[in-house]
Amino acid sequence: MHNGSDEELMDLYRQGNVAAFDELYSRYRQPLYRFILRQVGEPATANDLYQGSWEKIIQARDQFRSSQSFRAWMYRIARNHVIDGFRRMKPDTDLADQVLESHERLPDEQMEQGERQSALKRAILDLPPEQREVIMLRLEGGLDIATIAKITGVNPETAKSRLRYAVNKLQACTQEYTQPAHPEPAAPNEGPTDSRSMRKRYE
Amino acid sequence: MSKPKDPKNSHSDDQRSTRSGPEVRVDQEGSLEADLDELENSYREIFDQAEEIHRADYAAGRRMAESVARPSSTPEQPPDMIDQAVQNMARRAVEAPDGSSRRRGLWMGGFATFSLAVIALSLILQQDPGQDLDIAPVDGLSVKRDRAPAESSADDLDPASRQLFDSTAPDSANESAATAEFEERSTMKQSSEPESISAENQRVDRLSEARQERSAAKSASLPAEEDSLRARREADRDEAISPTASQPPDQANNESQENFSVRSFGDQPAVDREDPESWLDYISQLKAAGRTADSRQEFRDFRQVFPDYPLPDEFSSWD
């Protein structure tokens, strides 16, 4: 097992060391998957997007420079791939239905995974996509605000604002996870949470 | 865990911080960072207990079925098939790097270009086969080139055809012209040897006489044609006086290329089969050299061409 940094492992992999990639993969396998799953809310779609993201990472390995952060580079690729996935969705495929489907399964999951997890998942899925994106880049990717702003293509102030709204909503959920999460009123500069607005945003 | 903030208040805080200057913004940013850290801790507390188990399972090589069987686990991880697919993809990408395919593409491109050039060159050479033979003959030497197998000549013909070829009693003007052309070539070859010009003239005369005899024997002589042949020979003599080197290279090539009547047997001298005496001399030399079979064959050929020519005593028994 390699103990080097992500960037060193990526360099080794570019030179043909497959074991380095395996180590890198084991480090980001779970966070990247959850990042995507929290975005789309549906495991089948998340599986496709997850595999596609890694495919893009592998294909773009020669474009990676060791001077940059591998984590930021990887999440940027994954984020762009997720947005492409939204764009590719057929018009009759409504993400809201998928999310609702996901919500409908929650009671069963609550039985297995605990109420707190389910409540937090639901709260994340209830976030507007812009807020969900930035908060997951933080919670799963561990990225700072400047990097999040760079990845999402907005200025840092906008990123902070989105994070602030997301934090407030999720904190409310973690405080009262046993209570049903009441959707917060939409922020003036953020769109509604339905999938039509999500897709419109990415189109 | 901190008390959740009202988003409206939070938004107004952001707006206030933007209006009131950088110091307040730093405070707000610090507050946001603190809230993010707090949320992150809660998030990890909620999810990572189970995820740690998953991560340990993955590192230990256990697969999902086994992992899901744990009571506290959550299946929020990619399926094993996807793990395998991604790792295979990564392996294949390294084993067959893009660079090698680019190099292979370059190699194929170079090979295709080279093949195209070779094909084009061979086509050009096929269209102009005499181009590589533009060698001017050296003074005093005749250009004798091996004939290509595809080139036909009088020597390669069967006796009947050769007789037809050598016939001096043509039935039409075309045949007459062909015969004249043949004579001209034969003579021009000889003209490449300046020292033998006078002997050549004598041989031409002898040949003419012999043909006259044959023509008379066949009762098919054409006086007008003979006259034209004579005129042609006169012209040939004139041309033979001029040095060979002064001839254009194409003409020299044509002469050497179509030198039908001369054949050489190794170190034996060339024989002119248009001249019966010379041919008989040659047969006699073969006989004297002990090459009986060759001499017999030559004699048979001779008889095919000159059936009525009076033979010396030494060949009278062969007839």
Short mmCIF file of N, CA, C and O in Angstrom, two decimals, chain A residues 3 29 33 50 66 82 103 108 117 121 135 152 154 172-173:
data_model
loop_
_atom_site.label_atom_id
_atom_site.label_comp_id
_atom_site.label_asym_id
_atom_site.label_seq_id
_atom_site.Cartn_x
_atom_site.Cartn_y
_atom_site.Cartn_z
N ASN A 3 1.76 5.17 0.68
CA ASN A 3 1.42 6.17 1.68
C ASN A 3 1.61 7.58 1.16
O ASN A 3 1.54 8.53 1.92
N ARG A 29 -13.22 6.32 -3.30
CA ARG A 29 -14.34 5.52 -3.77
C ARG A 29 -15.63 5.93 -3.08
O ARG A 29 -16.63 6.26 -3.71
N TYR A 33 -18.61 8.59 -4.47
CA TYR A 33 -19.90 7.96 -4.73
C TYR A 33 -21.00 8.69 -3.97
O TYR A 33 -22.08 8.96 -4.50
N TYR A 50 -21.17 7.70 -11.47
CA TYR A 50 -19.93 7.40 -10.74
C TYR A 50 -18.92 6.70 -11.66
O TYR A 50 -17.76 7.11 -11.76
N SER A 66 0.88 17.78 -11.25
CA SER A 66 1.06 17.49 -9.83
C SER A 66 1.07 18.76 -8.98
O SER A 66 0.99 18.68 -7.76
N VAL A 82 -21.74 15.06 -13.66
CA VAL A 82 -23.10 15.01 -13.11
C VAL A 82 -23.99 16.02 -13.83
O VAL A 82 -25.14 15.72 -14.20
N HIS A 103 -37.59 9.42 -1.56
CA HIS A 103 -38.21 9.78 -0.28
C HIS A 103 -39.18 8.70 0.19
O HIS A 103 -39.26 8.40 1.37
N ASP A 108 -38.61 2.82 5.04
CA ASP A 108 -37.97 1.50 5.18
C ASP A 108 -36.50 1.64 5.55
O ASP A 108 -35.98 0.89 6.38
N GLN A 117 -29.83 9.43 9.94
CA GLN A 117 -29.29 9.36 8.56
C GLN A 117 -30.37 9.71 7.55
O GLN A 117 -30.15 10.50 6.64
N LYS A 121 -30.36 12.80 4.96
CA LYS A 121 -30.41 12.56 3.51
C LYS A 121 -31.57 13.31 2.88
O LYS A 121 -31.43 13.93 1.83
N ILE A 135 -22.58 22.24 -0.74
CA ILE A 135 -22.45 21.64 0.59
C ILE A 135 -21.86 20.24 0.50
O ILE A 135 -21.09 19.82 1.37
N THR A 152 -17.28 25.31 -9.03
CA THR A 152 -18.65 25.56 -9.47
C THR A 152 -18.75 26.75 -10.41
O THR A 152 -19.83 27.03 -10.95
N VAL A 154 -18.39 30.00 -9.78
CA VAL A 154 -19.02 31.23 -9.26
C VAL A 154 -17.99 31.98 -8.43
O VAL A 154 -16.91 31.44 -8.10
N ALA A 172 -30.58 22.67 11.06
CA ALA A 172 -31.92 22.50 11.62
C ALA A 172 -32.31 21.03 11.62
O ALA A 172 -32.90 20.53 12.58
N CYS A 173 -31.90 20.36 10.56
CA CYS A 173 -32.22 18.93 10.46
C CYS A 173 -31.46 18.12 11.49
O CYS A 173 -32.01 17.23 12.15
#
